[in-house]
PDB file of C-alpha atoms in Angstrom:
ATOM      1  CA  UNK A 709       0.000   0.000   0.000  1.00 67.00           C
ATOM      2  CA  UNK A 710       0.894   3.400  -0.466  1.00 86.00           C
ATOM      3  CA  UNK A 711       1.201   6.102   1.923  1.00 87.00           C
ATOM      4  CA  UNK A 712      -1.773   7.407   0.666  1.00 87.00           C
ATOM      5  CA  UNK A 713      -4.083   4.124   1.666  1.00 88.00           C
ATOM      6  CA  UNK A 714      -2.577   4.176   4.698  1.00 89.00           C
ATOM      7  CA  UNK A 715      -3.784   7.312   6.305  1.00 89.00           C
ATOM      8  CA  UNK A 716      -7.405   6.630   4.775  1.00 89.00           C
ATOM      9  CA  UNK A 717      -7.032   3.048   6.556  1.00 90.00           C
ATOM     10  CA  UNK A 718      -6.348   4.964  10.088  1.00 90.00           C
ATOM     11  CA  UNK A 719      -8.649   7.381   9.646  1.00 90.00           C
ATOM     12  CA  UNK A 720     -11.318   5.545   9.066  1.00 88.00           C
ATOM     13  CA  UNK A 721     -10.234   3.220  12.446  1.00 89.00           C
ATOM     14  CA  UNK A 722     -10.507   6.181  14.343  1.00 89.00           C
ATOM     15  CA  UNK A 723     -13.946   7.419  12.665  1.00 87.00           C
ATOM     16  CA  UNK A 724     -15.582   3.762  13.479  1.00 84.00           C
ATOM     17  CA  UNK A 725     -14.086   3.546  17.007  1.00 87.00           C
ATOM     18  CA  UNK A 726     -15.163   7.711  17.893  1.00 88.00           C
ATOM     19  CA  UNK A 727     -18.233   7.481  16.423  1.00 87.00           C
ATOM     20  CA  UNK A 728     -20.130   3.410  17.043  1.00 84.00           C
ATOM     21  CA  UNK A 729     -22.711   2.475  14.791  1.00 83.00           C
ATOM     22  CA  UNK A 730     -26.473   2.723  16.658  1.00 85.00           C
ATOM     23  CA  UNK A 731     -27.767  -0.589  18.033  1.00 86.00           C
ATOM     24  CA  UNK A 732     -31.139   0.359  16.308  1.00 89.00           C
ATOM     25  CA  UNK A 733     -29.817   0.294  13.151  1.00 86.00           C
ATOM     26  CA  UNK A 734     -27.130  -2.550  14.020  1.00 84.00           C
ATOM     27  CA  UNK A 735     -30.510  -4.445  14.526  1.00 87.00           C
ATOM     28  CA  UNK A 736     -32.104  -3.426  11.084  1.00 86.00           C
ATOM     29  CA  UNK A 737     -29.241  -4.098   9.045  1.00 83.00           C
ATOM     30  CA  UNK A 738     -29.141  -7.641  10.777  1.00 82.00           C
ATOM     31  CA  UNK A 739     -32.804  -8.878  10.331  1.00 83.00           C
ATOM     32  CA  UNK A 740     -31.948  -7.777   6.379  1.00 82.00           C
ATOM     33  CA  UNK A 741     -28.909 -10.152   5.999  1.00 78.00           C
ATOM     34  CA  UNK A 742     -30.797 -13.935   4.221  1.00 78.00           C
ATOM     35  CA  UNK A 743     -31.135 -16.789   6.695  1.00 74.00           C
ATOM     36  CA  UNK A 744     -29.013 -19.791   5.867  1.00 72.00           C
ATOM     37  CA  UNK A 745     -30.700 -21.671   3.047  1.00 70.00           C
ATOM     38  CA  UNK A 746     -32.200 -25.431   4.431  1.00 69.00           C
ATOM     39  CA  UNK A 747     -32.773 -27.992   1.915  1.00 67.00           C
ATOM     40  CA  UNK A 748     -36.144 -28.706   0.731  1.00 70.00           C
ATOM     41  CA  UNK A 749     -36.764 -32.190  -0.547  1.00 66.00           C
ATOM     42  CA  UNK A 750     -39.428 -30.699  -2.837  1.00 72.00           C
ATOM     43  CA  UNK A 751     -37.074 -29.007  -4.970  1.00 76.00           C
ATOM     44  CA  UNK A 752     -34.856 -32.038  -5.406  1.00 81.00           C
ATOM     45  CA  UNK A 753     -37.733 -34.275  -6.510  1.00 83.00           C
ATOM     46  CA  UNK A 754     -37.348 -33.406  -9.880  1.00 87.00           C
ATOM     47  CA  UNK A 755     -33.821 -34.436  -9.997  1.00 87.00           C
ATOM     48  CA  UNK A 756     -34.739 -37.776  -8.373  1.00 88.00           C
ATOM     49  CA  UNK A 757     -37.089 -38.078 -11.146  1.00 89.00           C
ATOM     50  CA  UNK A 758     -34.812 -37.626 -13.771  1.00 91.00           C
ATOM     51  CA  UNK A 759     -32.429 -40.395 -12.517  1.00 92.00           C
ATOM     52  CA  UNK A 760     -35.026 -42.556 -12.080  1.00 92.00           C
ATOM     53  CA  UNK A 761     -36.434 -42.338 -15.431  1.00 93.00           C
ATOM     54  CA  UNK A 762     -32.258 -42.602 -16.336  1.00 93.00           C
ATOM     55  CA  UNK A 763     -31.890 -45.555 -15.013  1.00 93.00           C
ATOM     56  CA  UNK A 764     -35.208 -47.435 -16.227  1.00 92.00           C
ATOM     57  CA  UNK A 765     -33.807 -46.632 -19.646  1.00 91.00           C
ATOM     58  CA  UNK A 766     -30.963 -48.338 -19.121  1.00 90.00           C
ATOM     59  CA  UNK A 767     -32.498 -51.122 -17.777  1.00 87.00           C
ATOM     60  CA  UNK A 768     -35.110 -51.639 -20.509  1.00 86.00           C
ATOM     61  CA  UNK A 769     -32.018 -50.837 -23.305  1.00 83.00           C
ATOM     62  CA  UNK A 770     -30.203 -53.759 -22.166  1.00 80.00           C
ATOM     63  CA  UNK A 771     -33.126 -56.031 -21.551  1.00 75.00           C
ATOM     64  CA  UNK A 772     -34.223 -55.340 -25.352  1.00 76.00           C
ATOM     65  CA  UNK A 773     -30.322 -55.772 -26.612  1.00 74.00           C
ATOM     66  CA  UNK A 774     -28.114 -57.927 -24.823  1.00 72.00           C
ATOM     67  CA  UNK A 775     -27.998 -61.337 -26.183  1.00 68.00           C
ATOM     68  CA  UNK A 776     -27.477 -64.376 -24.533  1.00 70.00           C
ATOM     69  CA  UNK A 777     -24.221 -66.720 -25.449  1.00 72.00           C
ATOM     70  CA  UNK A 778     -25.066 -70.173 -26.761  1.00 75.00           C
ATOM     71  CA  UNK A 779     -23.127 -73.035 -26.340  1.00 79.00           C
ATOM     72  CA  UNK A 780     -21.245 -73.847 -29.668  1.00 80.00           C
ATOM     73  CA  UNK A 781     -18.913 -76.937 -30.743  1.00 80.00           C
ATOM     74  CA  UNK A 782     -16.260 -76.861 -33.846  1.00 79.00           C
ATOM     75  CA  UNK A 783     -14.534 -79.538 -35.196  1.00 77.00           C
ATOM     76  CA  UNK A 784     -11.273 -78.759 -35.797  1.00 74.00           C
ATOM     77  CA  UNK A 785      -8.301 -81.252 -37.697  1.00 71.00           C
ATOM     78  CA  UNK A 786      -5.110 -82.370 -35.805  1.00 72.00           C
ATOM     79  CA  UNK A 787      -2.868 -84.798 -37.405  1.00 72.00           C
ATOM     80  CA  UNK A 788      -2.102 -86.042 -33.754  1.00 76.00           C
ATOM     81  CA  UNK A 789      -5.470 -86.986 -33.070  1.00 76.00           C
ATOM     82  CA  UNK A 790      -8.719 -88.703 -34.687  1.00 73.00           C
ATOM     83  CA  UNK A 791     -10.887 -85.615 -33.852  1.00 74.00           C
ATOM     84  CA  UNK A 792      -9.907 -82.229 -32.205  1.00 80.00           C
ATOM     85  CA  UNK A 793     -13.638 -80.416 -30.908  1.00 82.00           C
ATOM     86  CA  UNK A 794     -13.294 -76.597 -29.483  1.00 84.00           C
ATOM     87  CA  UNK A 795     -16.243 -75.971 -27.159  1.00 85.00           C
ATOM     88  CA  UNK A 796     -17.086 -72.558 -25.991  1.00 83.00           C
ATOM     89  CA  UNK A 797     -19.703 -69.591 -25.842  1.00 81.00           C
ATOM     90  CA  UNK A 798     -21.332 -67.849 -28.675  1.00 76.00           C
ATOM     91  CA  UNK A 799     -23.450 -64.350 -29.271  1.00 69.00           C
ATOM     92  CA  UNK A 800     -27.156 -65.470 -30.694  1.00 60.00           C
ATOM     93  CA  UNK A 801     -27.347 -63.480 -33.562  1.00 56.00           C
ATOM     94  CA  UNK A 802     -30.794 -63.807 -33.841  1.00 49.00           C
ATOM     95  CA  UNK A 803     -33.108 -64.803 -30.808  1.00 47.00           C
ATOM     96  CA  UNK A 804     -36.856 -65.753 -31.321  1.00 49.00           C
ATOM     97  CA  UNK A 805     -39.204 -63.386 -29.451  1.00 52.00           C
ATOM     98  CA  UNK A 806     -40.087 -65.520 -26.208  1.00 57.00           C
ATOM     99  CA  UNK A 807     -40.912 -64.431 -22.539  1.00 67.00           C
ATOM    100  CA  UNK A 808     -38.698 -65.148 -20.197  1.00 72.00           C
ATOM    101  CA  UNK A 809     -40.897 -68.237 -18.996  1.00 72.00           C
ATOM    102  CA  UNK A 810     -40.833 -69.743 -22.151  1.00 73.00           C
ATOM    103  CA  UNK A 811     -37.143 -69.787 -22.590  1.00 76.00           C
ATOM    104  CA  UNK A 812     -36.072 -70.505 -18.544  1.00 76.00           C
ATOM    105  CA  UNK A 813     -38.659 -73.198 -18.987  1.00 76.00           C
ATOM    106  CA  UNK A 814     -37.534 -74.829 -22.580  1.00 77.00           C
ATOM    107  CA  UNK A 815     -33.879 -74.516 -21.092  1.00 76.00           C
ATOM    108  CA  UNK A 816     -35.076 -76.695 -17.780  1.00 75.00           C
ATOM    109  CA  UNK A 817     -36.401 -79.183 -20.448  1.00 75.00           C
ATOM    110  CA  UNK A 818     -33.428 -79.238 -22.934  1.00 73.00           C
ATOM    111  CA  UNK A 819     -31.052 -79.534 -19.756  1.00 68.00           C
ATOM    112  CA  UNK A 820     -33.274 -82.282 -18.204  1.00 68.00           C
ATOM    113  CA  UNK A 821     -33.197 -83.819 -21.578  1.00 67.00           C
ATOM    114  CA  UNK A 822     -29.615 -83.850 -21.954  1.00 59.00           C
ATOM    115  CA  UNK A 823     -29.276 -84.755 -18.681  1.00 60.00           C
ATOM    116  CA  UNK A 824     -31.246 -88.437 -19.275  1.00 62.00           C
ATOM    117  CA  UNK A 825     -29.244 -88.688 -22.091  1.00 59.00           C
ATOM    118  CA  UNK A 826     -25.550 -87.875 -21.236  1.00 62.00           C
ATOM    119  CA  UNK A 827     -22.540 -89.778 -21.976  1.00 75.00           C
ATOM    120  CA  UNK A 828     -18.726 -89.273 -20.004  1.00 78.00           C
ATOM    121  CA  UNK A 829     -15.383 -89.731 -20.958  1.00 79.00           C
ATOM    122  CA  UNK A 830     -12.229 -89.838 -19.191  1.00 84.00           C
ATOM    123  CA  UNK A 831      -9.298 -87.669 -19.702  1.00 85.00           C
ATOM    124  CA  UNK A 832      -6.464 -85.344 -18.628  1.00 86.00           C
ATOM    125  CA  UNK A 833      -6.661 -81.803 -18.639  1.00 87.00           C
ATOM    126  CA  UNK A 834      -4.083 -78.720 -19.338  1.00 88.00           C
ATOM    127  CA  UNK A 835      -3.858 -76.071 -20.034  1.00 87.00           C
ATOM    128  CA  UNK A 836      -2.580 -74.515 -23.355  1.00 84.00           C
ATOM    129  CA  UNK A 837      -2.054 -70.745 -23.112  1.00 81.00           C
ATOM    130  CA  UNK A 838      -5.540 -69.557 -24.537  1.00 81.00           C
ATOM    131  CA  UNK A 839      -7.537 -72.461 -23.362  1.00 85.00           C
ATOM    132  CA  UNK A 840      -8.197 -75.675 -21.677  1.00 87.00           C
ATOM    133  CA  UNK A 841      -8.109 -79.457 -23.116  1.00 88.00           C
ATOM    134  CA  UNK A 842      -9.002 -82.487 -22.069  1.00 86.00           C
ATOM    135  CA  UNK A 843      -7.071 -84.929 -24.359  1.00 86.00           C
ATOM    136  CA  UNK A 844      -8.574 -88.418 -24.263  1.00 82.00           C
ATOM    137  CA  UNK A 845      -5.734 -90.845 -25.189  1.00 79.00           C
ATOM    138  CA  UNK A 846      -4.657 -90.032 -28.393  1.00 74.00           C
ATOM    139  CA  UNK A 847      -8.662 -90.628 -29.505  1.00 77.00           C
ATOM    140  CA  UNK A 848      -9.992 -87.137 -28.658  1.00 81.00           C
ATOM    141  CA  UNK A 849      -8.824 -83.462 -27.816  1.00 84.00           C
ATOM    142  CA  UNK A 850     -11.502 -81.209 -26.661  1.00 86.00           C
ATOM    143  CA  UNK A 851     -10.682 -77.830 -26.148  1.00 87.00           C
ATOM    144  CA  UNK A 852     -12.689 -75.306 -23.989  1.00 87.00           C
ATOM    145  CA  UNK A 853     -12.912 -71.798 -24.397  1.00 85.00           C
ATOM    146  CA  UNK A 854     -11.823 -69.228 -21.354  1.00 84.00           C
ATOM    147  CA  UNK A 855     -15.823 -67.908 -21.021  1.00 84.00           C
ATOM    148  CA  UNK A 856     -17.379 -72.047 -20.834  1.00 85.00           C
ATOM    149  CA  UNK A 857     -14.227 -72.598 -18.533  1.00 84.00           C
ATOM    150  CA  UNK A 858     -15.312 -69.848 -15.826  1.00 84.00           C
ATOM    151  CA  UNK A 859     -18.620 -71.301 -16.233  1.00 83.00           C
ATOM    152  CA  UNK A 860     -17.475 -74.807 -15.700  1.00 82.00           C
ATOM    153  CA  UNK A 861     -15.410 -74.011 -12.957  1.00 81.00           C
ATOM    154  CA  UNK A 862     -17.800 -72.404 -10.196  1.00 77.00           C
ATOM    155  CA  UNK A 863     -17.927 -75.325  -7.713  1.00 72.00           C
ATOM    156  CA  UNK A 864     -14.573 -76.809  -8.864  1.00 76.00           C
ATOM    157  CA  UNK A 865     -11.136 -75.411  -9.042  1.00 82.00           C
ATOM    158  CA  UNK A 866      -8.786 -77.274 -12.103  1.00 84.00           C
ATOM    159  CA  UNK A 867      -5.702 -77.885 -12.120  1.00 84.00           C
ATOM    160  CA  UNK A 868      -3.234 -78.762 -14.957  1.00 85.00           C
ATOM    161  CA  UNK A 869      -2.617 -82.999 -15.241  1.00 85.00           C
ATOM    162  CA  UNK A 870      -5.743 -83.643 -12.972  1.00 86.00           C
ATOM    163  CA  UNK A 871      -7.871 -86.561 -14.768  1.00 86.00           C
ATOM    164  CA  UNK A 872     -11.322 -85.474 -15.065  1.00 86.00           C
ATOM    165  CA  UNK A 873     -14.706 -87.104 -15.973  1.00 83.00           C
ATOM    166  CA  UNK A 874     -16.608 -84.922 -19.134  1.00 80.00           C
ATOM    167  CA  UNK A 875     -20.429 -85.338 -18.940  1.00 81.00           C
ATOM    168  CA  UNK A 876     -21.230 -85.121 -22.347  1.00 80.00           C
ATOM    169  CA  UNK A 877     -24.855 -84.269 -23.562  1.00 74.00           C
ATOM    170  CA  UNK A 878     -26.147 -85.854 -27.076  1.00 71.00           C
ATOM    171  CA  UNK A 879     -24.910 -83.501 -29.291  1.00 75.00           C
ATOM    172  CA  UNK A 880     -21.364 -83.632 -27.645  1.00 76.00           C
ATOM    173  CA  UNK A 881     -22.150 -80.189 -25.499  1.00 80.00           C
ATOM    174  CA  UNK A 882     -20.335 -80.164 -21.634  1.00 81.00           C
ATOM    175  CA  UNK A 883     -22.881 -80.438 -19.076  1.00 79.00           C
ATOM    176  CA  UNK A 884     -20.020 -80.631 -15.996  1.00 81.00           C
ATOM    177  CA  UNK A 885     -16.299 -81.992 -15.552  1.00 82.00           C
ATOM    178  CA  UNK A 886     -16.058 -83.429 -12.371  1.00 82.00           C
ATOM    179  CA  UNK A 887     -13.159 -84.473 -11.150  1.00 82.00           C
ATOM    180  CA  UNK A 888     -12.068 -88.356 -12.592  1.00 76.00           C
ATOM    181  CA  UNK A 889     -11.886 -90.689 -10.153  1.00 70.00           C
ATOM    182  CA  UNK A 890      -9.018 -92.765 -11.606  1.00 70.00           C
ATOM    183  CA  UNK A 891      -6.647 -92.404 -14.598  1.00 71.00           C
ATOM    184  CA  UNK A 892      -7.572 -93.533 -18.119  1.00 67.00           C
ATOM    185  CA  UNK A 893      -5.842 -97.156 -19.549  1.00 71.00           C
ATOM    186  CA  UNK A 894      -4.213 -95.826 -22.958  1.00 71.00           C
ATOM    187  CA  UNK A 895      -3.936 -98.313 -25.320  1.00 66.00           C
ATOM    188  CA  UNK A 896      -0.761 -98.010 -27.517  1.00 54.00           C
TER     189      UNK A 896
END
């Protein structure tokens, strides 16, 4: 500050110290200042609104386009064994328009179905950098994608070299790979 500002800043000390502002009009100029502002849960119901409304479209946009994954099976050649199969989970391209009874209930059927109908097969798994296999002698090599592995996997942890039993359904899908309860007789 300059010298200048200075002398108006102790002047104007001494003015408000000599002469006191009236309590009458201390009093005025106090019921003027605004009362601290309290929230009012009408005001905000809009807003609530809006995200509710946000997140029902969400909700019905992923209902209408997310797809389930179907199981799929591809033959593959390997001159090491008699048939190599890759199982794993697909996008539906196109899905049939079915409540979700209809479909939970034609699934319990199919699975029921396939259940009746299964067949196993003994073999050792690994695992080969993308995916697992379960090589049954040197017969069969059926690989399984990473997605139908997690799936496969919730009650039971695998393990590389561990003989395991594959439930097979009719078509050749994986209904479960339990662990095998002795080690497959290759014959040479």
């Amino acid at each position: 500050m300059n010298k200048l500002d200075e002398k108006l800043q102790q002047l104007y000390q001494q003015s408000k110290t000599e002469q006191p502002m009236p309590d009458q009009l201390r009093q005025q100029l106090l019921q003027l200042k605004p009362e601290p502002r309290t929230t009012n849960w009408k005001s905000l119901w809009p807003a609530v609104q809006g995200l509710a409304a946000s997140v029902a479209l969400i909700w019905l946009a992923q209902q209408i386009w997310w797809q389930p994954a179907y199981y799929q099976i591809v033959l593959q050649s390997d001159a090491g064994y008699h048939q190599v199969q890759l199982h794993s989970l697909a996008k539906n391209e196109v899905s049939p328009q079915q409540t979700a009874y209809q479909q939970r209930y034609q699934q319990y059927q199919q699975a029921r179905h396939q259940l009746e109908q299964s067949n196993s097969l003994v073999g050792q798994l690994s695992f080969s950098g993308q995916h697992w296999q379960v090589e049954v002698c040197d017969q069969l090599l059926v690989k399984i994608d990473q997605q139908l592995a997690l799936e496969l996997q919730k009650d039971l942890p695998w393990r590389a070299g561990q003989w395991v039993e594959l439930k097979t359904g009719q078509q050749g899908q994986i209904l479960a790979i339990i662990s095998g309860k002795q080690a497959l007789q290759c014959s040479s």
